[in-house]
Every structure is written in structure tokens, then in C-alpha cells.
């Protein structure tokens, strides 16, 4: 059962500059602060990331694919390995 407690809807360049300026085989750091809903049920959660090509609008049909370091398809949802715990 997946529930969305936070979503960023404004488009921006990851790492604060366009992907055409990224260097091949390098990482681009893109930090985000996540404010959780005050009604969120206490428990352990895993953060799932989805990226959309919002041209002209963001829709599930415009999700981008994630690949691992060997070029193998991971899918359209990337699960961050670190779990977070929400306490009451």
C-alpha cells in the first residue's frame, strides 16, 4: 500500500544546471528538504523517487526510467535504501 505524503511539483534543473551540461559517468548532487505531513501515521517508511518529463505537463505517462551503474533498467520508481522512522 503506497501513500504519498510529499511531492515536489515545481520543475527545476537537477544540480541547478541543465542535464546537457552534465559530465558522462559522473554524479550530480541534487539536495531536497522534505517536510512531512503532520497527519502522517507513525511508522517506518521508504522514500520512492519518480522523475517526470513535464513537457507540457507532468503525468504518469511521462515518467523517466532509472538505470543502474551497469546500464541495466531499474524501472520508473527508484527506492532510496535508507528507511526513515516517524515517531508519534
Coordinates of C-alpha atoms in Angstrom, one line a residue:
X1 CA 0.0 0.0 0.0
X2 CA 1.6 3.2 -1.2
X3 CA 0.7 6.6 0.1
X4 CA 2.1 9.9 -1.0
X5 CA 2.9 12.3 1.9
X6 CA 5.1 14.7 -0.1
X7 CA 5.6 15.6 -3.7
X8 CA 7.5 18.3 -5.4
X9 CA 5.7 19.7 -8.4
X10 CA 7.9 22.5 -9.5
X11 CA 10.3 21.8 -12.2
X12 CA 13.9 22.6 -11.8
X13 CA 17.3 21.6 -13.1
X14 CA 18.8 18.8 -11.0
X15 CA 22.1 20.0 -9.5
X16 CA 21.0 23.5 -10.6
X17 CA 22.1 23.2 -14.1
X18 CA 20.7 21.5 -17.3
X19 CA 21.4 17.9 -18.0
X20 CA 23.1 18.8 -21.3
X21 CA 25.9 20.2 -19.1
X22 CA 26.4 17.0 -17.0
X23 CA 29.6 15.1 -17.5
X24 CA 29.2 11.4 -18.5
X25 CA 29.9 8.8 -15.8
X26 CA 29.7 11.4 -13.0
X27 CA 27.1 12.1 -10.3
X28 CA 25.1 15.3 -9.9
X29 CA 24.1 16.1 -6.4
X30 CA 20.5 17.4 -6.0
X31 CA 19.5 18.1 -2.4
X32 CA 16.0 18.3 -1.2
X33 CA 14.4 19.1 2.1
X34 CA 11.3 17.1 2.8
X35 CA 8.6 18.4 5.1
X36 CA 6.3 15.6 6.2
X37 CA 2.5 15.9 6.6
X38 CA 1.6 16.5 10.3
X39 CA -1.1 13.8 9.9
X40 CA 1.4 11.2 8.8
X41 CA 0.9 7.9 10.7
X42 CA 3.9 6.9 12.9
X43 CA 5.9 4.1 11.4
X44 CA 8.9 3.2 9.1
X45 CA 8.9 4.4 5.6
X46 CA 11.0 4.1 2.5
X47 CA 11.3 7.0 0.1
X48 CA 10.4 6.3 -3.5
X49 CA 11.6 8.7 -6.2
X50 CA 9.8 9.3 -9.6
X51 CA 11.0 11.8 -12.2
X52 CA 8.7 13.2 -14.8
X53 CA 9.4 14.9 -18.2
X54 CA 6.9 17.7 -17.7
X55 CA 6.6 18.8 -21.3
X56 CA 4.0 20.1 -21.5
X57 CA 2.6 18.7 -18.2
X58 CA 3.6 16.2 -15.5
X59 CA 1.7 12.9 -15.8
X60 CA 2.3 9.3 -15.0
X61 CA 2.7 8.6 -18.8
X62 CA 5.8 10.9 -18.8
X63 CA 7.8 9.2 -16.1
X64 CA 11.5 8.6 -16.8
X65 CA 13.4 5.4 -16.4
X66 CA 16.2 4.8 -13.9
X67 CA 19.3 2.7 -14.8
X68 CA 22.0 1.1 -12.5
X69 CA 25.7 1.8 -13.0
X70 CA 25.9 -1.1 -15.5
X71 CA 23.1 0.4 -17.7
X72 CA 20.5 -2.2 -16.6
X73 CA 17.0 -0.9 -16.3
X74 CA 15.8 -0.4 -12.7
X75 CA 12.3 0.9 -13.6
X76 CA 10.4 4.1 -13.3
X77 CA 10.5 4.2 -9.4
X78 CA 13.8 4.4 -7.5
X79 CA 13.6 3.3 -3.9
X80 CA 16.2 5.0 -1.7
X81 CA 17.9 2.4 0.5
X82 CA 17.7 4.4 3.8
X83 CA 14.5 3.9 5.8
X84 CA 13.0 6.8 7.8
X85 CA 11.0 6.4 11.1
X86 CA 8.2 8.8 12.0
X87 CA 7.7 8.8 15.8
X88 CA 4.4 9.8 17.4

